[in-house]
Short mmCIF file of C-alpha atoms in Angstrom, two decimals:
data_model
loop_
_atom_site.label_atom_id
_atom_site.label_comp_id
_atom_site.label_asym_id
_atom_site.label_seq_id
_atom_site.Cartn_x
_atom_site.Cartn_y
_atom_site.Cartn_z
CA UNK A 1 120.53 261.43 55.75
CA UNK A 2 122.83 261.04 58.79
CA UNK A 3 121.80 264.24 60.06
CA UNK A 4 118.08 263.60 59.84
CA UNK A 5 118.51 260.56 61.97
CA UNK A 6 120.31 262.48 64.47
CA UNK A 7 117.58 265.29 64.62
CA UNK A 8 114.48 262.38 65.40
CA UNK A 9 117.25 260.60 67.98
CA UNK A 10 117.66 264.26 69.63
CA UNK A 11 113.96 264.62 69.48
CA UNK A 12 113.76 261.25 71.17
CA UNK A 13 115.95 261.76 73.76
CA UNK A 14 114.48 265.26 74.75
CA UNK A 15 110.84 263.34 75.24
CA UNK A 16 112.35 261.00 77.76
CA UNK A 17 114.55 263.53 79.50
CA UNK A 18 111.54 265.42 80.05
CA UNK A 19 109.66 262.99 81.66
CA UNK A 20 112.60 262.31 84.10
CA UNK A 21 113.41 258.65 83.44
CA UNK A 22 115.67 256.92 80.89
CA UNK A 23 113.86 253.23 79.63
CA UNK A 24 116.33 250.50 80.05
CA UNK A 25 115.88 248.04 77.09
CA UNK A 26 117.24 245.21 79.28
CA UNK A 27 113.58 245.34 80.99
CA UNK A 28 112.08 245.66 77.91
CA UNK A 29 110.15 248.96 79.41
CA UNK A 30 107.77 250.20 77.06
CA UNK A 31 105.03 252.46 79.06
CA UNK A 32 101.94 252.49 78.01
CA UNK A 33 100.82 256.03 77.25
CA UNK A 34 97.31 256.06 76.08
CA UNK A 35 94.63 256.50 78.18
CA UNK A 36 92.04 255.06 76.02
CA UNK A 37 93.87 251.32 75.85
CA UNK A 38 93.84 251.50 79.50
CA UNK A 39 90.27 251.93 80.53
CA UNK A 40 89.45 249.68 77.99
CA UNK A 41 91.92 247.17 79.43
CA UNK A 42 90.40 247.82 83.02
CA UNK A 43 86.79 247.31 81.68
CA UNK A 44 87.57 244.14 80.28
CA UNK A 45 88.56 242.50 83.54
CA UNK A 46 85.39 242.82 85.07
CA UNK A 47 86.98 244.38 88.40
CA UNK A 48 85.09 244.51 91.75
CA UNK A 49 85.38 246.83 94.66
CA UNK A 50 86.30 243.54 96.85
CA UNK A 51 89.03 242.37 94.30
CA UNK A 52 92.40 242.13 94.88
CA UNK A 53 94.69 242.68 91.58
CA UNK A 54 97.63 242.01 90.42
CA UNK A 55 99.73 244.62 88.41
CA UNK A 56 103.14 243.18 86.99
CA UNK A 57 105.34 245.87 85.23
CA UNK A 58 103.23 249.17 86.64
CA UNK A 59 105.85 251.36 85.06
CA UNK A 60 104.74 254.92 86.08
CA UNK A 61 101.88 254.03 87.58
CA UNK A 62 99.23 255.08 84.37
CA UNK A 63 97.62 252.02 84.87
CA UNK A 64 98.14 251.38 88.86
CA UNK A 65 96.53 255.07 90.07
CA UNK A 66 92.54 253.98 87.97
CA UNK A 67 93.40 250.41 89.34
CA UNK A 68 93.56 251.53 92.47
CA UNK A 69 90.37 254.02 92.49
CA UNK A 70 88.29 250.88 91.62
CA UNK A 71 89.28 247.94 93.85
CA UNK A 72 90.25 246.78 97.48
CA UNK A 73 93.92 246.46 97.01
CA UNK A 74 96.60 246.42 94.09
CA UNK A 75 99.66 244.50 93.94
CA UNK A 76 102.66 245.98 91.56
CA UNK A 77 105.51 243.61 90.91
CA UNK A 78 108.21 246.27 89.72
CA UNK A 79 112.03 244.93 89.12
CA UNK A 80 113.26 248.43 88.51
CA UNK A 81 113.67 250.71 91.59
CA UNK A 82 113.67 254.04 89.29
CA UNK A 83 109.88 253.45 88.49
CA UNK A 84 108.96 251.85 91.94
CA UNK A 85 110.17 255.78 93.44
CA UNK A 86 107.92 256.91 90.52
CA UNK A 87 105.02 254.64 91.73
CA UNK A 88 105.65 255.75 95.37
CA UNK A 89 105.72 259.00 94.19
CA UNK A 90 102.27 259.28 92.90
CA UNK A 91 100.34 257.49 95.44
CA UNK A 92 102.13 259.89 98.34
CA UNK A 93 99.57 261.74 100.50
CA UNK A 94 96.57 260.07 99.23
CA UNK A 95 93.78 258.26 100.03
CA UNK A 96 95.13 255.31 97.99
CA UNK A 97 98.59 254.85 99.08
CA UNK A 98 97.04 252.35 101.83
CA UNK A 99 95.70 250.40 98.61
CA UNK A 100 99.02 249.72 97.18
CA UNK A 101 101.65 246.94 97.90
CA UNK A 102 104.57 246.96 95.97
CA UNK A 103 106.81 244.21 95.45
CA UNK A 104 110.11 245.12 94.30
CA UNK A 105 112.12 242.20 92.11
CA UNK A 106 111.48 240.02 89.51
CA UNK A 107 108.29 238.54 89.19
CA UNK A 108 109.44 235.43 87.33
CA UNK A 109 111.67 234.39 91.09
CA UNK A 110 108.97 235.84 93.12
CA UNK A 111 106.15 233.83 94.40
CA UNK A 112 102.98 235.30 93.42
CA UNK A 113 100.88 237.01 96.13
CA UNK A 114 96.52 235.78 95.91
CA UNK A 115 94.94 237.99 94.01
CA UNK A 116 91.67 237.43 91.92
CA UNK A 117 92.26 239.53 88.60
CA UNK A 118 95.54 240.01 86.90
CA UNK A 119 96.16 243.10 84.61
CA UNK A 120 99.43 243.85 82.93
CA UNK A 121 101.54 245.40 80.29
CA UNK A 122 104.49 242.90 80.53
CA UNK A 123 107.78 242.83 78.75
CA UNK A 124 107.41 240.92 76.01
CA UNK A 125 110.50 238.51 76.39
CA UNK A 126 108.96 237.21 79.64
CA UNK A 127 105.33 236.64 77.75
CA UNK A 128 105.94 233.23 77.91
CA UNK A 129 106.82 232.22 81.31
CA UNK A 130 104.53 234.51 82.66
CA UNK A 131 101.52 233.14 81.27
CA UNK A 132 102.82 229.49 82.35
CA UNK A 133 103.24 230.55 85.34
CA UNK A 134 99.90 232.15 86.19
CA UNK A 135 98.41 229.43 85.31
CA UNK A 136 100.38 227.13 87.78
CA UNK A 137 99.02 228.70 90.95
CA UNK A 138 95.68 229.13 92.90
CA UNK A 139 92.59 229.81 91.05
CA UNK A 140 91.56 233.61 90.31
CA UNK A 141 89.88 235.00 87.82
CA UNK A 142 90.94 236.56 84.66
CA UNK A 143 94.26 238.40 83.47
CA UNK A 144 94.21 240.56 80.85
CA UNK A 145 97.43 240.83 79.25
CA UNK A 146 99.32 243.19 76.45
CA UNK A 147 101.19 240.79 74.76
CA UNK A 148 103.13 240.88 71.59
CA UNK A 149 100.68 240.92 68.85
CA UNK A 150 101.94 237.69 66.97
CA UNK A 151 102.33 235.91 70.15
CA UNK A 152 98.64 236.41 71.57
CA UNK A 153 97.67 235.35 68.11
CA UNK A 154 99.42 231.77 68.66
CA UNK A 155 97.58 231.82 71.71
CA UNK A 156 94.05 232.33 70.27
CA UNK A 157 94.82 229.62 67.40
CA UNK A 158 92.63 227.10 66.89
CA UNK A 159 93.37 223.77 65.40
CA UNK A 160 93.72 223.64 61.61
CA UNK A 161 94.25 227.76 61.52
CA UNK A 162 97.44 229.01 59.73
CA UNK A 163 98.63 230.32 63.12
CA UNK A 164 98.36 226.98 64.91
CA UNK A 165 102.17 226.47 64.42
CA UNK A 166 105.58 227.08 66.35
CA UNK A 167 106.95 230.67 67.37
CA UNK A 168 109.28 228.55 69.06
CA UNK A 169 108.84 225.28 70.60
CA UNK A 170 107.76 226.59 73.78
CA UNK A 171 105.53 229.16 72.61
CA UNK A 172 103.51 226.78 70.68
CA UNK A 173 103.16 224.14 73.58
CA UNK A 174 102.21 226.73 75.61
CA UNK A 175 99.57 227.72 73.12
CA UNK A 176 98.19 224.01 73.47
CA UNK A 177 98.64 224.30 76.89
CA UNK A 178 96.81 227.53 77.39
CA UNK A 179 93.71 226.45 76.04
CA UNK A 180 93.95 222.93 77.74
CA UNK A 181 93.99 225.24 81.43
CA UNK A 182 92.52 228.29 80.63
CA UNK A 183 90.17 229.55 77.76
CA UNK A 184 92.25 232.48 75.52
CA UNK A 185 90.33 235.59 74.02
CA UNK A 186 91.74 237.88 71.70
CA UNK A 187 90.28 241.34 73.04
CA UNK A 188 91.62 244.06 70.66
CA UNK A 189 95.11 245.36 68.79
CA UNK A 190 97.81 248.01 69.83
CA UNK A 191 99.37 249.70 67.70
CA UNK A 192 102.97 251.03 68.39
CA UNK A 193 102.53 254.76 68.83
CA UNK A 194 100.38 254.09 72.15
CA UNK A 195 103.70 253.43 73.77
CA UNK A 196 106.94 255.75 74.62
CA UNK A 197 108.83 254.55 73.23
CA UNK A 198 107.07 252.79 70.60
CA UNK A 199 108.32 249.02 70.63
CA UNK A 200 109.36 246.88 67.53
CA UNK A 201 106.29 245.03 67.37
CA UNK A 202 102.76 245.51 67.69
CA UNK A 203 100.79 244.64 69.83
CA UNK A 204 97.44 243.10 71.38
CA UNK A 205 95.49 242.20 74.08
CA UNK A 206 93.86 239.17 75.40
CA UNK A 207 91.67 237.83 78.57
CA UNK A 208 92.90 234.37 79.70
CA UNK A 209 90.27 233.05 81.81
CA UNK A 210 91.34 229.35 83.44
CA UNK A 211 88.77 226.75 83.64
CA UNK A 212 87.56 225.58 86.83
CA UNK A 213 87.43 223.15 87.81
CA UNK A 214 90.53 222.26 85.56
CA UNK A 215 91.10 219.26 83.59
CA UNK A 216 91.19 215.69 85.42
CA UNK A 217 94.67 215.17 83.87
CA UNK A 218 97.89 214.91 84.95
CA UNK A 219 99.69 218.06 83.41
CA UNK A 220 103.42 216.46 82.90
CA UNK A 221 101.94 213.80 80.67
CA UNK A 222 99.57 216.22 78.89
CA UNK A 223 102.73 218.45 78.63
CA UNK A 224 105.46 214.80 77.23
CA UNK A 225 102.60 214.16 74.87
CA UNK A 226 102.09 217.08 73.15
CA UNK A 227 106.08 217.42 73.43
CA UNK A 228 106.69 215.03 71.52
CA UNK A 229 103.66 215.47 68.94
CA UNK A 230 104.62 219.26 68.12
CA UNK A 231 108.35 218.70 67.01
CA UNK A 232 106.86 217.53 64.47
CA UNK A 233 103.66 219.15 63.80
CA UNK A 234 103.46 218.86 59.52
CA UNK A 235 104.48 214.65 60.07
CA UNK A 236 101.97 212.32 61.30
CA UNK A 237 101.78 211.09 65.13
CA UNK A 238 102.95 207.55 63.69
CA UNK A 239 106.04 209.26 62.27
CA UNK A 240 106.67 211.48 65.12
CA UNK A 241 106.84 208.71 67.47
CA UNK A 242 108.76 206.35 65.58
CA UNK A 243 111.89 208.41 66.65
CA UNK A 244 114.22 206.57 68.22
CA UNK A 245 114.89 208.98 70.93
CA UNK A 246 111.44 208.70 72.09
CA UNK A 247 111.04 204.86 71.81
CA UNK A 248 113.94 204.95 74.02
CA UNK A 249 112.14 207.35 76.66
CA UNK A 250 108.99 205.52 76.80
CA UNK A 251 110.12 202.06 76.96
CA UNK A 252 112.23 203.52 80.28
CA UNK A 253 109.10 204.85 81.55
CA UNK A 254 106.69 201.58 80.34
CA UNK A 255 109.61 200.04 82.34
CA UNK A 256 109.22 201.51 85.80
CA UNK A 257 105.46 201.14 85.26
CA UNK A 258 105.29 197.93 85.04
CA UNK A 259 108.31 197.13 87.78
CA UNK A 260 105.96 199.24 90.67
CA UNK A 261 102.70 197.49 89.65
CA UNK A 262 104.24 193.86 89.64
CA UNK A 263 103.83 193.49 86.08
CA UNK A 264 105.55 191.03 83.73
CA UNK A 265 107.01 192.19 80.40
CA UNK A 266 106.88 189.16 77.70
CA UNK A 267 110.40 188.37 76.22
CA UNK A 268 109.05 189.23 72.65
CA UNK A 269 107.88 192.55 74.19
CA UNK A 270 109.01 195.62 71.59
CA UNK A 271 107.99 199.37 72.80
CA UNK A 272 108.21 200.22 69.37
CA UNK A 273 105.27 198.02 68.38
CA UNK A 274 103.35 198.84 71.40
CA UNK A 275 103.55 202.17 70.65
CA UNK A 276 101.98 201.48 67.03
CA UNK A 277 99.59 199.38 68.67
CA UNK A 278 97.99 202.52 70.88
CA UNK A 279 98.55 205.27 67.88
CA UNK A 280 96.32 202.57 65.69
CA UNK A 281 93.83 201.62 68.19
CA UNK A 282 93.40 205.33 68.80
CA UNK A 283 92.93 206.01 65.06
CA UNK A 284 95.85 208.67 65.29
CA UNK A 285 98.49 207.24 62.85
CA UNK A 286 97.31 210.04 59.98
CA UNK A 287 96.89 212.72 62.42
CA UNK A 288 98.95 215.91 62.04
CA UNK A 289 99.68 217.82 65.74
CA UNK A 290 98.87 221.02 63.35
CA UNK A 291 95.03 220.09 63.20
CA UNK A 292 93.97 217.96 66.44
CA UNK A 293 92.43 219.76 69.13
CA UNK A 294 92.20 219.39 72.46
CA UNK A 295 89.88 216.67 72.75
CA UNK A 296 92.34 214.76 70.40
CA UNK A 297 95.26 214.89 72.32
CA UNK A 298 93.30 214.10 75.24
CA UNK A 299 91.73 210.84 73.91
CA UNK A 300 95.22 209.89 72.66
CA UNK A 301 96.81 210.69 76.35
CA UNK A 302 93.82 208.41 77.65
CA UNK A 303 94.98 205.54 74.98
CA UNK A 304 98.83 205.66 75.74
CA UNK A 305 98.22 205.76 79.99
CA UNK A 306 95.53 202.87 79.28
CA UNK A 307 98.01 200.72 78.28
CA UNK A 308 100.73 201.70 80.80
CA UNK A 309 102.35 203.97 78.58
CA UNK A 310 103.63 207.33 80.40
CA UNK A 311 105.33 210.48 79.28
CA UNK A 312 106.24 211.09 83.28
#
């Protein structure tokens, strides 16, 4: 047995030796290798000959080179130098090396250029604050994505589906999130052999297209709200917020509301039953964060800030 796994590891090894480049894990470099997944990636971001795109992780440049035959200008955040000399390489004495701007560093510390379409095979331990923060800057268009397969499907969940639950805390608020800025499309599956070297996990695509204009909220107390509601998702709202820890956070914040619009608290005043007060009112004591949508948590926001009640 020993000696079969050192036969596939030597096989292994031989593949990437021949293409030139070692993958370091630490990026999480997985390069896509089939052809197919990336035309139908490129079709499904609607590109224009004016558009300006964004590549993040370009790897060899599979992707970058049809990018670049199509629109006015591509962008490739690369953080490893090996594969931006690779890039470099491939665009050399060609009509589309003017095309190409390469930033070299890590895209998460980098502010992000303009750009109207985003298209990217990203490592998937950065899925997360990537997609939060392309959807914290200046409008553009679409960005399709290869994601990890069970993460794009917590992006895609709807309320009341199986999958509308925690990967982690963050990855289910940004799920909520996602949909409250952008609407979230499931495009198609990825298996593991269209990569070198296959990952872990499979994967899948999806087309995150933000709404514009965007909501007329104020995202930190869309963001404290559904906080609070998704630690615990399975309890109701009236039991989630019946912890002391977040009594104790909004009465600070009811607090400094009140002491900048001149407002008198009563003596009798408890947060605790003012926060009952709003969760009845709204008709959100039996709610579970697991099946309210976006309209719910919205309505409930409205209630709470109504009532000088602020998660900011």
């Amino acid at each position: 047995m020993p000696k079969i796994r050192a036969e596939k590891k030597s096989r292994v090894h031989k593949d990437v030796a021949r293409q030139g480049i070692m993958f370091n894990k630490d990026f999480g470099q997985h390069i896509l290798k089939n052809p197919m997944v990336i035309t139908a990636m490129i079709q499904k971001s609607g590109l224009r000959p004016t558009d300006t795109v964004l590549e993040i992780g370009p790897g060899t440049g599979n992707m970058t080179v049809q990018l670049l035959e199509q629109v006015k200008k591509v962008i490739a955040c690369e953080i490893d130098t090996r594969l931006v000399a690779e890039l470099q390489k491939r665009v050399q004495g060609t009509h589309l090396k003017p095309k190409l701007e390469i930033l070299v560093g890590d895209v998460l510390k980098m502010e992000l250029p303009n750009f109207n379409i985003c298209v990217a095979n990203i490592p998937y331990q950065i899925s997360s604050p990537l997609v939060f923060k392309l959807l914290h800057r200046p409008f553009f268009r679409c960005a399709v994505l290869m994601l990890q397969k069970e993460f794009a499907q917590r992006l895609v969940a709807k309320a009341g589906d199986k999958l509308y639950c925690r990967l982690s805390v963050n990855t289910q608020l940004l799920a909520v999130n996602t949909q409250l800025l952008a609407r979230v499309d499931m495009l198609m599956n990825v298996g593991k052999n269209n990569f070198r070297p296959p990952p872990k996990v499979e994967s899948a695509v999806v087309r995150i297209e933000p709404r514009n204009p965007p909501p007329p909220i104020v995202y930190a107390e869309w963001d404290g709200l559904t906080r609070i509601a998704f630690t615990r998702k399975n309890k109701t709202l009236g039991s989630a917020f019946k912890q002391t820890s977040v009594i104790a956070a909004l009465e600070k914040n009811y607090k400094v509301h009140c002491s900048l619009n001149n407002l008198e608290i009563p003596d009798d005043f408890h947060m605790k039953e003012k926060i009952e007060e709003v969760i009845t009112k709204a008709d959100a004591s039996e709610k579970r964060a697991r099946t309210m949508d976006l309209d719910d948590f919205m309505t409930l926001l409205h209630a709470f800030n109504s009532e000088g009640i602020h998660f900011s």
